[in-house]
Amino acid sequence: MESRLVVVLFTLCWISTQSSPECDIPPRFWCTSPDVARACQVTRQCDAWSQRETRAEKVNFALYYETLCPDCKEFTAGQLSPVFSKIGDIMNLDLVPYGNARQKQVGDKWEFTCQHGPMECLGNLIQTCAIHVIGNMSRAYPFVGCMEGSEQMPNISGLQCAKRFGIDYKAILNCVDGPLGNKLEHEMAVKTGKLDPPHTFVPWVTLNSVHTDEIQLEAEANLLKLICDTYKGTKPDACFQESAVHKSLNVI
């Protein structure tokens, strides 16, 4: 990606020898607005670059977890929450709150047994319903991250986090208490069961639908770098800030 940017900047700099006298700003700013591009006579080049960048696909990142798992809470607080707040625009985030739970069909319903007890099952269900009811991960994740960062049990943290982010908690509870929530949690179980390779612990992550030991370890150590390195479009400023921090640490 950096080599592509160098080529574009080199091209624009070469064009600058023939640019309009109205263009009196550095080449790196020429594509920042249509007016500037026109003044600098590089509209065609900027349009072509923009179209290539628009086609860059977001990074698909999935987290399979359970709501009261200490390691899951640590991962969301230490890695996912800060990363999503910085570069969520280049991520397609998928949350699957089920983890090591088990399900059993009883009549026309599913019963769930969770590793950390019934309260964890409730937390899984609240977050599953929240993801569905809110519909937009950019709004749903702050609620989920808030719950995962709370020391309260899900029956308390759910309400607190909904109030904090202005979310209709009644709609979430209607889902939790009804057949829709039961169906949605079953779907989380099915999705978890289809993992290849099967998960052996949580949190368990996939990057563009792939799980390897190397991906897991890097996600746990430096998720920001993993997502930035994977993204093929123009990288957000946060990616370069991260690189600068690591370079300064290496110098020290």
Tab-separated table of C-alpha atoms in Angstrom:
chain	number	residue	atom	x	y	z
A	1	MET	CA	0.000	0.000	0.000
A	2	GLU	CA	2.808	2.440	0.859
A	3	SER	CA	4.443	1.801	-2.527
A	4	ARG	CA	1.163	2.698	-4.257
A	5	LEU	CA	1.025	5.974	-2.354
A	6	VAL	CA	4.621	6.764	-3.317
A	7	VAL	CA	3.790	6.205	-6.994
A	8	VAL	CA	0.743	8.476	-6.791
A	9	LEU	CA	2.653	11.234	-5.007
A	10	PHE	CA	5.551	10.930	-7.459
A	11	THR	CA	3.122	11.243	-10.358
A	12	LEU	CA	1.436	14.267	-8.815
A	13	CYS	CA	4.790	15.895	-8.124
A	14	TRP	CA	5.801	15.379	-11.762
A	15	ILE	CA	2.512	16.913	-12.869
A	16	SER	CA	3.207	19.869	-10.571
A	17	THR	CA	5.783	21.215	-13.035
A	18	GLN	CA	2.855	21.851	-15.393
A	19	SER	CA	0.174	22.719	-12.860
A	20	SER	CA	-1.836	25.913	-12.741
A	21	PRO	CA	-0.307	28.967	-11.060
A	22	GLU	CA	-3.418	28.919	-8.868
A	23	CYS	CA	-2.086	25.763	-7.197
A	24	ASP	CA	0.130	26.894	-4.352
A	25	ILE	CA	-0.208	24.028	-1.858
A	26	PRO	CA	1.927	20.866	-1.447
A	27	PRO	CA	1.026	17.876	-3.676
A	28	ARG	CA	-0.027	15.714	-0.728
A	29	PHE	CA	-3.093	17.954	-0.334
A	30	TRP	CA	-4.176	18.030	-3.975
A	31	CYS	CA	-6.745	15.252	-3.677
A	32	THR	CA	-8.270	16.476	-0.421
A	33	SER	CA	-11.106	18.337	-2.165
A	34	PRO	CA	-12.554	18.713	-5.683
A	35	ASP	CA	-11.818	22.464	-5.682
A	36	VAL	CA	-8.158	21.941	-4.885
A	37	ALA	CA	-7.865	19.177	-7.487
A	38	ARG	CA	-9.343	21.470	-10.159
A	39	ALA	CA	-7.068	24.342	-9.206
A	40	CYS	CA	-4.056	22.057	-9.438
A	41	GLN	CA	-5.281	20.445	-12.680
A	42	VAL	CA	-5.196	16.904	-11.258
A	43	THR	CA	-8.925	16.109	-11.140
A	44	ARG	CA	-8.610	13.066	-13.405
A	45	GLN	CA	-5.746	11.589	-11.394
A	46	CYS	CA	-7.528	12.201	-8.084
A	47	ASP	CA	-10.756	10.672	-9.379
A	48	ALA	CA	-8.914	7.550	-10.525
A	49	TRP	CA	-7.205	7.214	-7.131
A	50	SER	CA	-10.487	7.716	-5.268
A	51	GLN	CA	-12.216	5.015	-7.293
A	52	ARG	CA	-9.483	2.516	-6.494
A	53	GLU	CA	-9.707	3.320	-2.800
A	54	THR	CA	-13.504	3.041	-2.775
A	55	ARG	CA	-13.200	-0.547	-3.998
A	56	ALA	CA	-10.999	-1.548	-1.056
A	57	GLU	CA	-12.885	-4.075	1.040
A	58	LYS	CA	-13.189	-3.730	4.784
A	59	VAL	CA	-11.446	-6.253	7.000
A	60	ASN	CA	-13.822	-8.938	8.268
A	61	PHE	CA	-13.080	-9.588	11.927
A	62	ALA	CA	-15.198	-11.949	14.032
A	63	LEU	CA	-15.070	-12.475	17.784
A	64	TYR	CA	-16.540	-15.635	19.290
A	65	TYR	CA	-16.894	-15.146	23.033
A	66	GLU	CA	-19.043	-15.519	26.138
A	67	THR	CA	-20.068	-12.568	28.235
A	68	LEU	CA	-18.642	-13.482	31.661
A	69	CYS	CA	-15.382	-15.022	30.451
A	70	PRO	CA	-12.480	-13.103	32.087
A	71	ASP	CA	-10.216	-13.506	29.047
A	72	CYS	CA	-13.002	-12.281	26.759
A	73	LYS	CA	-13.512	-9.224	28.918
A	74	GLU	CA	-9.778	-8.537	28.894
A	75	PHE	CA	-9.638	-8.820	25.096
A	76	THR	CA	-12.569	-6.501	24.499
A	77	ALA	CA	-11.264	-3.901	26.961
A	78	GLY	CA	-7.605	-4.079	25.991
A	79	GLN	CA	-7.822	-4.673	22.254
A	80	LEU	CA	-11.198	-4.591	20.523
A	81	SER	CA	-12.770	-1.535	22.140
A	82	PRO	CA	-9.864	0.879	21.520
A	83	VAL	CA	-9.234	-0.518	18.040
A	84	PHE	CA	-12.870	-0.294	16.964
A	85	SER	CA	-13.076	3.276	18.216
A	86	LYS	CA	-9.996	4.213	16.152
A	87	ILE	CA	-10.424	2.260	12.906
A	88	GLY	CA	-13.918	0.788	13.010
A	89	ASP	CA	-14.584	2.373	9.603
A	90	ILE	CA	-12.331	-0.194	7.908
A	91	MET	CA	-13.759	-3.177	9.803
A	92	ASN	CA	-16.736	-5.434	9.312
A	93	LEU	CA	-17.089	-6.576	12.909
A	94	ASP	CA	-19.063	-9.715	13.717
A	95	LEU	CA	-19.822	-10.539	17.353
A	96	VAL	CA	-20.930	-14.042	18.328
A	97	PRO	CA	-21.822	-14.198	22.050
A	98	TYR	CA	-22.100	-17.928	22.698
A	99	GLY	CA	-18.645	-19.373	23.347
A	100	ASN	CA	-18.554	-22.683	25.220
A	101	ALA	CA	-22.280	-22.816	25.888
A	102	ARG	CA	-24.408	-25.850	25.092
A	103	GLN	CA	-27.924	-25.990	23.697
A	104	LYS	CA	-30.735	-28.518	23.853
A	105	GLN	CA	-34.061	-28.403	22.071
A	106	VAL	CA	-37.087	-28.760	24.327
A	107	GLY	CA	-40.323	-28.648	22.383
A	108	ASP	CA	-40.204	-25.652	20.079
A	109	LYS	CA	-37.590	-23.830	22.158
A	110	TRP	CA	-33.889	-24.083	22.837
A	111	GLU	CA	-32.424	-24.304	26.321
A	112	PHE	CA	-28.880	-23.058	26.893
A	113	THR	CA	-26.302	-24.039	29.502
A	114	CYS	CA	-23.360	-21.659	29.878
A	115	GLN	CA	-19.861	-22.141	31.225
A	116	HIS	CA	-20.225	-19.379	33.822
A	117	GLY	CA	-23.817	-20.105	34.779
A	118	PRO	CA	-27.303	-18.751	34.030
A	119	MET	CA	-26.256	-15.116	34.339
A	120	GLU	CA	-23.816	-15.604	31.485
A	121	CYS	CA	-26.605	-17.097	29.377
A	122	LEU	CA	-28.611	-13.960	30.091
A	123	GLY	CA	-25.652	-11.774	29.118
A	124	ASN	CA	-25.195	-13.687	25.867
A	125	LEU	CA	-28.880	-13.265	25.099
A	126	ILE	CA	-28.931	-9.544	25.932
A	127	GLN	CA	-25.996	-8.866	23.650
A	128	THR	CA	-27.349	-11.073	20.876
A	129	CYS	CA	-30.640	-9.200	20.987
A	130	ALA	CA	-28.900	-5.832	21.197
A	131	ILE	CA	-26.927	-6.566	18.042
A	132	HIS	CA	-30.158	-7.467	16.272
A	133	VAL	CA	-32.338	-4.673	17.640
A	134	ILE	CA	-29.791	-1.889	17.168
A	135	GLY	CA	-28.873	-3.210	13.750
A	136	ASN	CA	-25.803	-1.026	13.248
A	137	MET	CA	-22.532	-2.345	14.666
A	138	SER	CA	-21.148	1.172	15.031
A	139	ARG	CA	-23.910	1.746	17.623
A	140	ALA	CA	-24.204	-1.804	18.930
A	141	TYR	CA	-20.542	-2.316	19.777
A	142	PRO	CA	-20.247	0.551	22.282
A	143	PHE	CA	-23.145	-1.045	24.177
A	144	VAL	CA	-21.522	-4.495	24.061
A	145	GLY	CA	-18.113	-3.080	24.976
A	146	CYS	CA	-19.678	-1.229	27.888
A	147	MET	CA	-21.250	-4.426	29.226
A	148	GLU	CA	-18.008	-6.360	28.812
A	149	GLY	CA	-16.089	-3.633	30.607
A	150	SER	CA	-18.509	-3.552	33.534
A	151	GLU	CA	-17.974	-5.347	36.828
A	152	GLN	CA	-21.747	-5.644	37.255
A	153	MET	CA	-23.741	-8.697	36.275
A	154	PRO	CA	-25.494	-8.500	32.864
A	155	ASN	CA	-28.935	-7.828	34.356
A	156	ILE	CA	-27.489	-4.620	35.823
A	157	SER	CA	-24.879	-3.632	33.250
A	158	GLY	CA	-27.293	-4.035	30.348
A	159	LEU	CA	-29.609	-1.339	31.680
A	160	GLN	CA	-26.743	0.921	32.718
A	161	CYS	CA	-25.054	0.717	29.323
A	162	ALA	CA	-28.323	1.236	27.467
A	163	LYS	CA	-28.912	4.454	29.420
A	164	ARG	CA	-25.345	5.570	28.783
A	165	PHE	CA	-25.691	5.247	25.005
A	166	GLY	CA	-29.338	6.169	24.619
A	167	ILE	CA	-30.460	2.720	23.514
A	168	ASP	CA	-34.024	1.431	23.783
A	169	TYR	CA	-33.492	-1.240	26.435
A	170	LYS	CA	-37.170	-2.185	26.494
A	171	ALA	CA	-36.913	-3.331	22.874
A	172	ILE	CA	-33.891	-5.450	23.781
A	173	LEU	CA	-35.710	-7.049	26.727
A	174	ASN	CA	-38.739	-7.789	24.543
A	175	CYS	CA	-36.390	-9.725	22.294
A	176	VAL	CA	-34.716	-11.457	25.255
A	177	ASP	CA	-38.015	-12.590	26.760
A	178	GLY	CA	-39.625	-13.708	23.513
A	179	PRO	CA	-39.186	-16.331	20.805
A	180	LEU	CA	-37.031	-14.005	18.714
A	181	GLY	CA	-34.228	-13.972	21.285
A	182	ASN	CA	-34.351	-17.758	21.589
A	183	LYS	CA	-34.096	-18.091	17.806
A	184	LEU	CA	-31.252	-15.592	17.534
A	185	GLU	CA	-29.200	-17.273	20.268
A	186	HIS	CA	-29.713	-20.616	18.551
A	187	GLU	CA	-28.288	-19.018	15.410
A	188	MET	CA	-25.243	-17.932	17.412
A	189	ALA	CA	-24.821	-21.530	18.533
A	190	VAL	CA	-25.052	-22.783	14.958
A	191	LYS	CA	-22.541	-20.199	13.742
A	192	THR	CA	-20.121	-21.174	16.511
A	193	GLY	CA	-20.582	-24.852	15.696
A	194	LYS	CA	-19.606	-24.247	12.069
A	195	LEU	CA	-16.158	-22.895	12.924
A	196	ASP	CA	-13.375	-24.642	11.004
A	197	PRO	CA	-11.198	-25.408	12.818
A	198	PRO	CA	-13.578	-25.804	15.772
A	199	HIS	CA	-12.914	-23.393	18.610
A	200	THR	CA	-11.091	-24.820	21.617
A	201	PHE	CA	-11.176	-21.726	23.829
A	202	VAL	CA	-12.524	-18.215	23.985
A	203	PRO	CA	-12.015	-15.527	22.943
A	204	TRP	CA	-11.643	-17.043	19.467
A	205	VAL	CA	-11.127	-14.789	16.462
A	206	THR	CA	-11.244	-15.069	12.692
A	207	LEU	CA	-9.725	-12.661	10.189
A	208	ASN	CA	-11.489	-12.623	6.818
A	209	SER	CA	-13.087	-15.942	7.892
A	210	VAL	CA	-9.706	-17.543	8.673
A	211	HIS	CA	-8.384	-18.699	12.040
A	212	THR	CA	-4.776	-19.650	12.677
A	213	ASP	CA	-2.630	-19.667	15.782
A	214	GLU	CA	-0.645	-16.773	14.336
A	215	ILE	CA	-3.765	-14.649	13.732
A	216	GLN	CA	-5.028	-15.392	17.240
A	217	LEU	CA	-1.732	-14.447	18.873
A	218	GLU	CA	-1.363	-11.211	16.922
A	219	ALA	CA	-4.973	-10.221	17.619
A	220	GLU	CA	-4.374	-10.682	21.334
A	221	ALA	CA	-1.057	-8.817	21.241
A	222	ASN	CA	-1.750	-5.985	18.791
A	223	LEU	CA	-5.132	-6.022	17.058
A	224	LEU	CA	-4.616	-2.548	15.612
A	225	LYS	CA	-1.533	-3.646	13.698
A	226	LEU	CA	-3.275	-6.800	12.482
A	227	ILE	CA	-6.247	-4.901	11.055
A	228	CYS	CA	-4.094	-2.126	9.578
A	229	ASP	CA	-1.721	-4.596	7.917
A	230	THR	CA	-4.663	-6.515	6.449
A	231	TYR	CA	-6.555	-3.530	5.053
A	232	LYS	CA	-5.700	-2.847	1.388
A	233	GLY	CA	-7.152	0.653	1.101
A	234	THR	CA	-5.733	3.968	2.275
A	235	LYS	CA	-4.886	3.399	5.895
A	236	PRO	CA	-6.406	5.625	8.599
A	237	ASP	CA	-4.105	7.974	10.487
A	238	ALA	CA	-4.303	5.694	13.532
A	239	CYS	CA	-2.397	3.021	11.620
A	240	PHE	CA	0.546	5.352	11.005
A	241	GLN	CA	0.468	6.596	14.585
A	242	GLU	CA	0.778	2.999	15.722
A	243	SER	CA	3.770	2.459	13.420
A	244	ALA	CA	5.426	5.610	14.729
A	245	VAL	CA	5.005	4.473	18.335
A	246	HIS	CA	6.614	1.095	17.613
A	247	LYS	CA	9.505	2.714	15.743
A	248	SER	CA	10.194	5.052	18.657
A	249	LEU	CA	10.094	2.130	21.089
A	250	ASN	CA	12.565	0.205	18.923
A	251	VAL	CA	14.923	3.189	18.926
A	252	ILE	CA	14.733	3.400	22.702
